[in-house]
CSV table of C-alpha atoms and ligand atoms in Angstrom, one decimal:
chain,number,residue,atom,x,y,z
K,53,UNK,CA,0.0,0.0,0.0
K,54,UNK,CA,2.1,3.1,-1.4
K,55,UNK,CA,1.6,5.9,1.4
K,56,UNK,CA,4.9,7.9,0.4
K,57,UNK,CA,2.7,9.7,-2.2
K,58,UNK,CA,0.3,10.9,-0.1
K,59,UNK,CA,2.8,12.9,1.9
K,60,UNK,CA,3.1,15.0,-1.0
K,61,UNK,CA,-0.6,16.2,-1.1
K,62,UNK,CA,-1.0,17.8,2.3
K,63,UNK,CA,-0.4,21.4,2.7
K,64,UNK,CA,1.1,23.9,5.3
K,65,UNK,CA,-1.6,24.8,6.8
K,66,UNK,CA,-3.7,22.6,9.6
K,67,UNK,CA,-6.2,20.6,7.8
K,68,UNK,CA,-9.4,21.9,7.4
K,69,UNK,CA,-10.9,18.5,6.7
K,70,UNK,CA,-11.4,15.3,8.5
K,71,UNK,CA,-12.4,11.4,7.6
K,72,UNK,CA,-15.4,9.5,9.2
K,73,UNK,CA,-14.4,5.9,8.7
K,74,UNK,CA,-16.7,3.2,8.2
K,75,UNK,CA,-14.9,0.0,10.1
K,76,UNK,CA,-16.6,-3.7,8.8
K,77,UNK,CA,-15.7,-4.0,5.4
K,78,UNK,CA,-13.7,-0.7,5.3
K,79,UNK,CA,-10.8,-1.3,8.0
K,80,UNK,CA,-11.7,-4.7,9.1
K,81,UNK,CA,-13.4,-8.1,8.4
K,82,UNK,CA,-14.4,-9.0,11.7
K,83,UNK,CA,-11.1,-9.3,13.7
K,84,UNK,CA,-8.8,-9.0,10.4
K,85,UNK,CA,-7.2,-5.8,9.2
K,86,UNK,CA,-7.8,-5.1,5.8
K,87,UNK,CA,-4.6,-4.0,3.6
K,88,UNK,CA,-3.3,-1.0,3.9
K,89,UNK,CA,-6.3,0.2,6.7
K,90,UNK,CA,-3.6,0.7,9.6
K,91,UNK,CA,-0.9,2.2,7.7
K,92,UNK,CA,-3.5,4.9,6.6
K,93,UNK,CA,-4.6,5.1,10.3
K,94,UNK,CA,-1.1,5.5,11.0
K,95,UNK,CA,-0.1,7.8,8.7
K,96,UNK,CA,-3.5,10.4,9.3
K,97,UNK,CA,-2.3,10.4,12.9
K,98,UNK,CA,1.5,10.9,12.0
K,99,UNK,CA,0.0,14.1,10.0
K,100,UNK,CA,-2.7,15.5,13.0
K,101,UNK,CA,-5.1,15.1,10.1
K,102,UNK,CA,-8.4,14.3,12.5
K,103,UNK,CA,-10.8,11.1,11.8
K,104,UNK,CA,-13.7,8.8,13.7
K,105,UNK,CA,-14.3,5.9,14.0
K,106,UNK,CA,-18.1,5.8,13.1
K,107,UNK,CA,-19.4,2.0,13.1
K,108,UNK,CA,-22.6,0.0,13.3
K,109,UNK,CA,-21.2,-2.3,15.1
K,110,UNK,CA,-21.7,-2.5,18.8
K,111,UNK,CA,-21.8,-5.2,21.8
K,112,UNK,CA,-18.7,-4.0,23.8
K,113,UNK,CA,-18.3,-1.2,26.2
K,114,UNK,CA,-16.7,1.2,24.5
K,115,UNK,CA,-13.5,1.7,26.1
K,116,UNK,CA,-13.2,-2.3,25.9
K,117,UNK,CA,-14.1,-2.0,21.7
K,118,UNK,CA,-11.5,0.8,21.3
K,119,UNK,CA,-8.9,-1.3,23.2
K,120,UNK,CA,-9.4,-4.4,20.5
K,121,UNK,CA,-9.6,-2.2,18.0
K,122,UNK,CA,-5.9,-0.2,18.4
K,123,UNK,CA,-4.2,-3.5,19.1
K,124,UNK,CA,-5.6,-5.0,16.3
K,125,UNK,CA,-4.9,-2.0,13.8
K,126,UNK,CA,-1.8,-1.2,15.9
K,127,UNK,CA,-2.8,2.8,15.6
K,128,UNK,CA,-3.9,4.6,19.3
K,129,UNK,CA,-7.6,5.2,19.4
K,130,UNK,CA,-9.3,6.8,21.9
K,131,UNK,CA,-13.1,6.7,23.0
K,132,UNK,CA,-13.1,10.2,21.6
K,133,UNK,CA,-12.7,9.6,18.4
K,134,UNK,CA,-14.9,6.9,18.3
K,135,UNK,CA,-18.6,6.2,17.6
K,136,UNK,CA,-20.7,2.4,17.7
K,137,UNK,CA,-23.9,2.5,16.8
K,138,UNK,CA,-25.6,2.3,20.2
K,139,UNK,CA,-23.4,5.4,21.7
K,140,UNK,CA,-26.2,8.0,21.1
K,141,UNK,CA,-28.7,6.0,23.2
K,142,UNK,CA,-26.7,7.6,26.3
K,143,UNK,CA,-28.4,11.1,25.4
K,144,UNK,CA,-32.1,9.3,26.5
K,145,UNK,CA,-30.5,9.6,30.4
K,146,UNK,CA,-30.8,13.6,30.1
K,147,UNK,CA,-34.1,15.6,29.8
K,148,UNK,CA,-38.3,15.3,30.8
K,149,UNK,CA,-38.4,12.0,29.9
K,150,UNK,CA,-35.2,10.3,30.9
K,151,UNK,CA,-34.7,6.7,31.2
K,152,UNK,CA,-32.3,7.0,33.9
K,153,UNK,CA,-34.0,5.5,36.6
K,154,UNK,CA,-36.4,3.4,34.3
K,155,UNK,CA,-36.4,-0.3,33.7
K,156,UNK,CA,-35.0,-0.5,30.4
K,157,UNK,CA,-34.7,-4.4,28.4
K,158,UNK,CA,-31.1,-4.9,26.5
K,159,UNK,CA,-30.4,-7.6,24.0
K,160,UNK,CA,-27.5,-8.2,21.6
K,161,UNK,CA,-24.8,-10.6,21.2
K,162,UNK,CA,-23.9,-11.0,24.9
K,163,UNK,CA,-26.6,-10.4,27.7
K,164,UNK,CA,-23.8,-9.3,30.3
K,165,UNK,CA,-22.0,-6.8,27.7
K,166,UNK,CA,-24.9,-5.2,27.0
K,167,UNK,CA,-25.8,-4.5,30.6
K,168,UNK,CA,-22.3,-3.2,31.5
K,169,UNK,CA,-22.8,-0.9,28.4
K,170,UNK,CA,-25.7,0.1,29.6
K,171,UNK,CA,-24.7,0.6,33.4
K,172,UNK,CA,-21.6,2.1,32.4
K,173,UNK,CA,-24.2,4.9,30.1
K,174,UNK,CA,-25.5,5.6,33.4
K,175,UNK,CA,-28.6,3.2,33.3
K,176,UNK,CA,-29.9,2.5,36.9
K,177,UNK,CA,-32.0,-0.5,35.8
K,178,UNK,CA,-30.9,-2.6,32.9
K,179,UNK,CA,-32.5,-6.5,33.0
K,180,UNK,CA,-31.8,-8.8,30.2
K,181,UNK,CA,-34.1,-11.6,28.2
K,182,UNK,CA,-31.7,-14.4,30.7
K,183,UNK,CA,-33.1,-12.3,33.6
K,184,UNK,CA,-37.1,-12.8,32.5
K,185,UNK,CA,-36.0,-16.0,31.2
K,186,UNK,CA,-34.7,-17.1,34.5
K,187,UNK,CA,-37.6,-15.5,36.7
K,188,UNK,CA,-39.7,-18.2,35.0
K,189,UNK,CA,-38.2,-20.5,32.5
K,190,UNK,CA,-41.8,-21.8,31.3
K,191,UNK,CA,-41.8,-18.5,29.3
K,192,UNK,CA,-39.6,-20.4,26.9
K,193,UNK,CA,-40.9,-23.7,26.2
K,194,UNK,CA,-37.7,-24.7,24.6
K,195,UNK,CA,-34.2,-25.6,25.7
K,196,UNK,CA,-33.0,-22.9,27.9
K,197,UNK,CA,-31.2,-20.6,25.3
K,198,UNK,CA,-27.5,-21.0,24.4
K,199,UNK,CA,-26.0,-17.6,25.9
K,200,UNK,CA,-28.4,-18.3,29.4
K,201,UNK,CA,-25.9,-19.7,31.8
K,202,UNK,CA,-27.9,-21.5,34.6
K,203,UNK,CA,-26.9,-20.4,37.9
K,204,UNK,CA,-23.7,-21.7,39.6
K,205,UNK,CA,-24.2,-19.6,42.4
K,206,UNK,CA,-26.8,-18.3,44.1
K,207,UNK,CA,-28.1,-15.3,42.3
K,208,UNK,CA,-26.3,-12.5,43.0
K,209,UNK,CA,-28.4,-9.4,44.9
K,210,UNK,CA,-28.7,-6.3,44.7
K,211,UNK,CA,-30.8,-6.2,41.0
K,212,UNK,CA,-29.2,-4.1,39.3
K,213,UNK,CA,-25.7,-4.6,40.0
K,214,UNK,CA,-23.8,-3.8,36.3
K,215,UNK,CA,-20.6,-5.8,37.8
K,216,UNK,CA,-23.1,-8.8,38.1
K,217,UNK,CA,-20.5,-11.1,36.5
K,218,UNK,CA,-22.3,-13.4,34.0
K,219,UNK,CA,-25.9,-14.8,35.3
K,220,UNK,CA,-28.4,-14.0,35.4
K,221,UNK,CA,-29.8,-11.3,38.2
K,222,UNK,CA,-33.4,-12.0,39.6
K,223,UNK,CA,-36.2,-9.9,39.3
K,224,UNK,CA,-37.9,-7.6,41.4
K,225,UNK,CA,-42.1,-8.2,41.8
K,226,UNK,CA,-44.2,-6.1,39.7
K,227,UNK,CA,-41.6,-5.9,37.3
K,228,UNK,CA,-42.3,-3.8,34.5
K,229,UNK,CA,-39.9,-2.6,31.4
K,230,UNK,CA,-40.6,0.4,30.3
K,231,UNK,CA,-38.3,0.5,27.3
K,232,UNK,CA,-36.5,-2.5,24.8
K,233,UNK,CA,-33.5,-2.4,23.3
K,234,UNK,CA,-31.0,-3.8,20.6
K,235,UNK,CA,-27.9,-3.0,21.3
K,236,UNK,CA,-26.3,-5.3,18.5
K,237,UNK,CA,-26.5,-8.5,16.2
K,238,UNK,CA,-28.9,-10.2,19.0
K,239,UNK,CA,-27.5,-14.5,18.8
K,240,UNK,CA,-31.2,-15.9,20.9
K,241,UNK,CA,-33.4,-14.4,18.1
K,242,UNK,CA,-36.2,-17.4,19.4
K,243,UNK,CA,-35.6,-16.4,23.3
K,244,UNK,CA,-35.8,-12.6,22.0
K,245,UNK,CA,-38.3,-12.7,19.8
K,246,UNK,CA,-40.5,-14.4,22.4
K,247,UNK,CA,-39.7,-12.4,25.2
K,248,UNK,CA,-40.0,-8.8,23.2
K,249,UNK,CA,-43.2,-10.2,21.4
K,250,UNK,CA,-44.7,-10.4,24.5
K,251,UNK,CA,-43.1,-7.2,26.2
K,252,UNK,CA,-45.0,-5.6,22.8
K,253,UNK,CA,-48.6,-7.4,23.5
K,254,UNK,CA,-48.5,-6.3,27.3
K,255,UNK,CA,-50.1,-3.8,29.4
K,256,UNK,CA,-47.4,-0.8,29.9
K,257,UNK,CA,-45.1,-4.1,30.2
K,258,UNK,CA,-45.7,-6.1,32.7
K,259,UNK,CA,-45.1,-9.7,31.2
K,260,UNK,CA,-47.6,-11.9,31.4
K,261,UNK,CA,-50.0,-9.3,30.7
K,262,UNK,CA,-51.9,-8.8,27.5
K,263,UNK,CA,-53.4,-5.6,25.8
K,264,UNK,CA,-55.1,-6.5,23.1
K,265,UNK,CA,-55.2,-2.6,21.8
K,266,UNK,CA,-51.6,-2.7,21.4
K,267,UNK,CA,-51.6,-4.5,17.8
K,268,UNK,CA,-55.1,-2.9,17.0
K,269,UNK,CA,-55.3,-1.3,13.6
K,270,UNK,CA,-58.1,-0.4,13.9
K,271,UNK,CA,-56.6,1.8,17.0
K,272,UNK,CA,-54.3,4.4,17.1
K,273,UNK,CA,-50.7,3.1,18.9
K,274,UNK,CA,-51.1,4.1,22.2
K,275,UNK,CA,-47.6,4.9,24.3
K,276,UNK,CA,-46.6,2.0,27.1
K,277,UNK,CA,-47.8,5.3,29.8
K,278,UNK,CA,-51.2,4.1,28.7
K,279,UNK,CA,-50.9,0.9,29.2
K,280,UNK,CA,-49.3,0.3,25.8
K,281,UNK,CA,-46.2,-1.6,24.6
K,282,UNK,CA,-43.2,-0.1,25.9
K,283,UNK,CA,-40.4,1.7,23.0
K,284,UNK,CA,-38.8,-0.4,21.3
K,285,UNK,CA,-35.1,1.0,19.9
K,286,UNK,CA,-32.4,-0.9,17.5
K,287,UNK,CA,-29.1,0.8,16.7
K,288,UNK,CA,-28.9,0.1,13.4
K,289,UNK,CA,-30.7,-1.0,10.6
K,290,UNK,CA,-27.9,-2.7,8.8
K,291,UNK,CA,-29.7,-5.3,6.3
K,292,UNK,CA,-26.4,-6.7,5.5
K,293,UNK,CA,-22.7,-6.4,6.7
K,294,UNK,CA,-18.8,-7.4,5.6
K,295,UNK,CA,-17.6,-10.0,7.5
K,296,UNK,CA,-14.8,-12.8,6.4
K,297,UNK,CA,-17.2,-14.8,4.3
K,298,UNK,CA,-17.2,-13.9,0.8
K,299,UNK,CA,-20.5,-12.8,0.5
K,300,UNK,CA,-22.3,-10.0,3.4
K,301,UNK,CA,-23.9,-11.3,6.4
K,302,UNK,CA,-27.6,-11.0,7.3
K,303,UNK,CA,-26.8,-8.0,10.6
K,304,UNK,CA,-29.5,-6.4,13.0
K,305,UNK,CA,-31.7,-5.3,10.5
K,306,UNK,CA,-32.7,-8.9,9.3
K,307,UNK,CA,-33.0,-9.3,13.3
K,308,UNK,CA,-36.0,-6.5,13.3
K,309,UNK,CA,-37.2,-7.0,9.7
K,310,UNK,CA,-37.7,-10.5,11.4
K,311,UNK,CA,-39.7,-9.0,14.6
K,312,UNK,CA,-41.5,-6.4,12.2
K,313,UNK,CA,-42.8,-9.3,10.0
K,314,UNK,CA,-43.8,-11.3,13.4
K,315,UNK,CA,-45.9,-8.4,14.7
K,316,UNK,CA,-47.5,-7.5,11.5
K,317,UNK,CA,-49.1,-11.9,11.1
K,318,UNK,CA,-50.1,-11.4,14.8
K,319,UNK,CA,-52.1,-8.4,14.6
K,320,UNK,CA,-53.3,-8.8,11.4
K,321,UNK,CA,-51.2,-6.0,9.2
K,322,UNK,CA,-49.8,-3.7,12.3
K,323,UNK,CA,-46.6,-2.1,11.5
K,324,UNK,CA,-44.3,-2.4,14.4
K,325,UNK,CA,-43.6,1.0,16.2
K,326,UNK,CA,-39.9,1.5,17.0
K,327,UNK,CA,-37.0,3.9,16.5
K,328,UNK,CA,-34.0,2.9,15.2
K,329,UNK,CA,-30.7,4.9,15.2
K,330,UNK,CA,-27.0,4.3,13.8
K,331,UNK,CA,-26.2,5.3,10.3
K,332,UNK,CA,-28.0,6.6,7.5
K,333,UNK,CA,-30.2,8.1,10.2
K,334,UNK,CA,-29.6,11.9,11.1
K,335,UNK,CA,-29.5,11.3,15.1
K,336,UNK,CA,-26.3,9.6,14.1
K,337,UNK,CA,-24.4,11.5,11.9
K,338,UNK,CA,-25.3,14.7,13.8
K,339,UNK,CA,-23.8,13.0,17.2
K,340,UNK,CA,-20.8,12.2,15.0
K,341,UNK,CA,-20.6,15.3,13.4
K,342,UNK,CA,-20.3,16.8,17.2
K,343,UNK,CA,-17.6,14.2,18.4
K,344,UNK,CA,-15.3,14.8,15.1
K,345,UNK,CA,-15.3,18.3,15.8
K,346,UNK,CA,-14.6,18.3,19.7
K,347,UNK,CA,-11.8,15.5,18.6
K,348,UNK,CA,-10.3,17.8,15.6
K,349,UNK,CA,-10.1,20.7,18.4
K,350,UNK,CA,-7.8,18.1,20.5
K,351,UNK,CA,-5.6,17.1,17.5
K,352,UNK,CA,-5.3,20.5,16.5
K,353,UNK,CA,-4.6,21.7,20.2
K,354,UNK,CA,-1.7,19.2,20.5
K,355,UNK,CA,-0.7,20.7,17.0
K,356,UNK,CA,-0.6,24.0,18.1
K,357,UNK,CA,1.1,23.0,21.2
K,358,UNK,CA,4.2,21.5,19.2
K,359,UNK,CA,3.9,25.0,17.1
K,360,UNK,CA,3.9,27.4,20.2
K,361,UNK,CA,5.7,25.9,22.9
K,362,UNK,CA,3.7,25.3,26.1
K,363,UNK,CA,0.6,27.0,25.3
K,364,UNK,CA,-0.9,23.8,23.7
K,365,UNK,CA,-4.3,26.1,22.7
K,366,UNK,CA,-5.7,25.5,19.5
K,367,UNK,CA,-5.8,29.5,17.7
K,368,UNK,CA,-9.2,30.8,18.2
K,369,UNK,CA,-11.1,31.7,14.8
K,370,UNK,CA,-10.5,34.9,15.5
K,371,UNK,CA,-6.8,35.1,16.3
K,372,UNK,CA,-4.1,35.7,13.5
K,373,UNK,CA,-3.4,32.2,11.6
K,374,UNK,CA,-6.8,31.0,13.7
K,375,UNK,CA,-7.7,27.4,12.2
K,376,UNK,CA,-10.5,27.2,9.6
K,377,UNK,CA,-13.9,25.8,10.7
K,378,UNK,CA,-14.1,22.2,10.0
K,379,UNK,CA,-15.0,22.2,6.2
K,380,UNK,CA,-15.3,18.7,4.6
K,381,UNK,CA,-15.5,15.1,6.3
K,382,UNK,CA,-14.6,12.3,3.8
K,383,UNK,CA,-17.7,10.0,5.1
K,384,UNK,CA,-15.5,6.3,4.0
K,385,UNK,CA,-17.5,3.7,3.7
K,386,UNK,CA,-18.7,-0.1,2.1
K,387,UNK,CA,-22.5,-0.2,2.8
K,388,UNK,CA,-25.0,2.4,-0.2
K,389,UNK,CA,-27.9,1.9,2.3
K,390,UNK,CA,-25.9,3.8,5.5
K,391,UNK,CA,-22.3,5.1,5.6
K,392,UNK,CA,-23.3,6.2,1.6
K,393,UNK,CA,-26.8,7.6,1.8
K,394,UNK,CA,-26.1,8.6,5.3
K,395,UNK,CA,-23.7,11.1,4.4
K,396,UNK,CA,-25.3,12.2,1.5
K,397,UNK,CA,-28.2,13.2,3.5
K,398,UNK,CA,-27.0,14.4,6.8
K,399,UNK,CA,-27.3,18.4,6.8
K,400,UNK,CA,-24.5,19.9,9.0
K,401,UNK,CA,-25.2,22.5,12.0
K,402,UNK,CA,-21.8,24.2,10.5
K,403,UNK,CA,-22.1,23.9,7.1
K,404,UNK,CA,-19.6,21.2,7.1
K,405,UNK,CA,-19.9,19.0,3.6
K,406,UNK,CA,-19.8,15.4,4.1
K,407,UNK,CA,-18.4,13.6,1.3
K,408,UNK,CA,-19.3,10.0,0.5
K,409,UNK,CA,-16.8,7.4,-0.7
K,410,UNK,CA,-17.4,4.0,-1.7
K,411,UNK,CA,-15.0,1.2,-1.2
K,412,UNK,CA,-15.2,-2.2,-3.1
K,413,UNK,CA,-13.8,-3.9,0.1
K,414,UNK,CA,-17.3,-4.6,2.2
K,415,UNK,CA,-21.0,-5.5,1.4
K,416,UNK,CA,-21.2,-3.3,-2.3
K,417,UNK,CA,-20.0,-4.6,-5.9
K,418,UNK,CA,-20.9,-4.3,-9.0
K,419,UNK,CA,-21.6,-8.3,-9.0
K,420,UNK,CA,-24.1,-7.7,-5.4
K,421,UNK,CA,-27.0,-7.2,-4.8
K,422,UNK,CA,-28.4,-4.7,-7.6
K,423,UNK,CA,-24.8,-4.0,-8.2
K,424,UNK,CA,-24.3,-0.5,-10.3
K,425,UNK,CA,-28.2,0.0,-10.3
K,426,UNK,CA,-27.6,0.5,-6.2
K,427,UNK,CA,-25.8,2.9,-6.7
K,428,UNK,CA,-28.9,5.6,-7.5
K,429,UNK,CA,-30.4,8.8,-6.1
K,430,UNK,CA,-29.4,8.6,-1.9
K,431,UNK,CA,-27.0,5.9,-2.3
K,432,UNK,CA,-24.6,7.3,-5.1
K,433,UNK,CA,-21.2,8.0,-3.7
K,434,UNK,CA,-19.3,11.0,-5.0
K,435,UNK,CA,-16.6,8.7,-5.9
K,436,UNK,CA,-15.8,5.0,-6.0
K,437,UNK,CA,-12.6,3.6,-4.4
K,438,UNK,CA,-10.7,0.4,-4.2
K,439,UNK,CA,-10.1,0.2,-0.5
K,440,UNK,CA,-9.5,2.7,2.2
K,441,UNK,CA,-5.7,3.5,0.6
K,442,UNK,CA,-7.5,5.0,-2.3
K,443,UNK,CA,-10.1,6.5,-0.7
K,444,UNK,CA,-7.5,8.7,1.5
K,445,UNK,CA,-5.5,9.4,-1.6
K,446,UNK,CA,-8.7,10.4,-3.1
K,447,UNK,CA,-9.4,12.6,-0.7
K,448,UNK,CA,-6.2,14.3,0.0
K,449,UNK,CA,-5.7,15.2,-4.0
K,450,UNK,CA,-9.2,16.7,-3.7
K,451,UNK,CA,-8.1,19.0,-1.0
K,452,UNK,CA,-4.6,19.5,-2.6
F,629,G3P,O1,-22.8,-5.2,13.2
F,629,G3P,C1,-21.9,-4.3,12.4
F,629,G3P,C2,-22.5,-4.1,11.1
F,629,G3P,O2,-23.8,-3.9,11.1
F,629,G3P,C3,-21.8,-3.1,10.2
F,629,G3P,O3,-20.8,-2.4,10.9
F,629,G3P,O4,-18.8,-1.0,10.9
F,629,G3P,O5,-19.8,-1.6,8.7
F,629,G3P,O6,-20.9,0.1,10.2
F,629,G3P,P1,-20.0,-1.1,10.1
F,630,MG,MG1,-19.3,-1.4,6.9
């Protein structure tokens, strides 16, 4: 991967541009680098040239992810430049309606991860599917499910304890959720499905319960404070992602297009309510957006600070050879249907331009899945790249 020629292309001047990079299919395939992804990593933090990590992917605290993730691209990352799908959901703690102190459902890949990410967000009251499950096992008429570990120990008390090290924690009476979520690619879509089915047919979810208005169409949805289903969130919609197989995986959006079909044959046509985040939605990029430029204001900091001695501040906008607002992120990415169309469509608060670029590395070809005809309206990239070497080089003769 020929880097040398990129030195060439960057200016005097501190960069007035940035990267958001897509990581499956762009940097990685699952746990293995992809050519050339950390000497580019390398090289933009050899040049203070600022970038994010902005992923659908999620299932690990995010100090823990961002560990894996610099020893496995052997560049040093740091929470602040780094975004998983699931990382907004911490902004539902603050305001009128905060969950804070709610009883909030989390599912994913790994019961326990997802209630330390949770209880590390700030999440008083996190409970699992193992947790229901585990209350009262006839809820799931099957073999108990494969990531449920039965109890070795007694069960630990108090509740909610985040440290709760791996089983399941019991549950307190008149337990109620008042808000499901997906945190990532759940693995006990039978024990999940079950258990949020009937979270969604309950009265303001109690399980066990069953309010027959809540998959009504002849009714309006009515919210879980009035005795209706309790929000239901994913992080991402991702239909498909890159893995190491040679053709994309289904991801958490065949996971909910899967609960979505379920609810619509049991009521009879309801669509499911829920809110889903992560990219191409705006809620995302506009999060991002606000991390790359508190980020950029580090790098540049640090930049200044090897400049001018001790003083280590960034120059204000308005001071002599201040630093230009942030003007363009290269948005790098493998997927049309988010990192593409997401950047296309996100409208900066700064008038920041988000460019998209393509790379042939992840879920896209020409020979997948609609191939060039994908590529239309939304999801056309301003430029197509070979992998994430390209994309950089791309980028940096653009701003040259
Ligand atoms: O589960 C991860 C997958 O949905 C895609 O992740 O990094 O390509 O946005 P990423
Ligand atoms: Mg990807």
């Amino acid at each position: 991967q020929d880097l040398a020629g990129l030195r060439s292309e960057l200016g005097p001047e501190p960069p007035s541009f940035a990267f958001a990079f897509d990581i499956d299919g762009v940097l990685l395939h699952v746990a293995k680098p992809i050519p050339g992804a950390p000497q580019v990593l390398k090289f933009l933090n050899d040049h203070n040239i600022p970038f994010i990590l902005l992923t659908n992917g999620g299932g690990k605290p995010e100090t823990e992810r961002v560990r894996d993730l610099s020893e496995r691209l052997g560049v040093p990352l740091s929470t602040d430049n780094f975004v998983q799908s699931h990382t907004p959901f911490r902004e539902l703690l603050e305001g009128p309606d905060s969950l804070r102190d709610k009883t909030v459902l989390v599912t994913g890949s790994d019961y326990e991860k997802c209630r330390q990410i949770f209880g590390h967000y700030g999440f008083n009251h996190v409970v699992t599917p193992a947790d229901i499950y585990a209350a009262d096992p006839t809820i799931f008429p099957f073999q108990a499910a494969a990531s449920y570990k039965a109890p070795s120990r007694p069960l630990p008390k108090p509740l909610f304890n985040p440290a709760t090290a791996g089983v399941p924690a019991p549950l307190p009476t008149h337990f109620k959720v008042d808000a499901m979520f997906v945190l990532n690619d759940p693995r006990d879509w039978a024990l999940d499905v079950q258990i949020m089915t009937d979270l969604l047919l309950s009265e303001g979810g109690h399980p066990g319960t069953y309010s027959p208005r809540n998959g009504d169409p002849a009714l309006p949805n009515c919210g879980w404070q009035e005795g209706g289903q309790p929000p239901l969130y994913f992080s991402n919609a991702d239909l498909f992602w890159s893995a190491n197989y040679p053709l994309p995986r289904l991801g958490q959006g065949a996971f909910q297009a899967a609960l979505a079909g379920l609810w619509r044959r049991i009521t009879g046509g309801h669509e499911l309510r829920r809110t889903c985040i992560g990219k191409p939605y705006g809620e995302t990029y506009r999060f991002a957006e606000r991390v790359l430029a508190s980020h950029r204001h580090e790098v540049l900091r640090r930049m200044a600070q090897g400049r001018t001695g001790e003083s280590g501040q960034a120059p204000r906008q308005h001071e002599p050879g201040a630093v230009a607002p942030l003007r363009t992120v290269y948005m790098v990415g493998d997927n049309p249907e988010s990192d593409i169309a997401g950047a296309n469509g996100h409208t900066s608060e700064h008038g920041t331009e988000w460019v998209s670029v393509l790379v042939r590395t992840g879920v896209w070809s020409e020979g997948w899945h609609g191939g060039e005809k994908a590529l239309r309206g939304e999801f056309a990239p301003r430029t197509i790249a070979d992998d994430v070497v390209a994309a950089v080089r791309w980028a940096l003769r653009r701003e040259g």
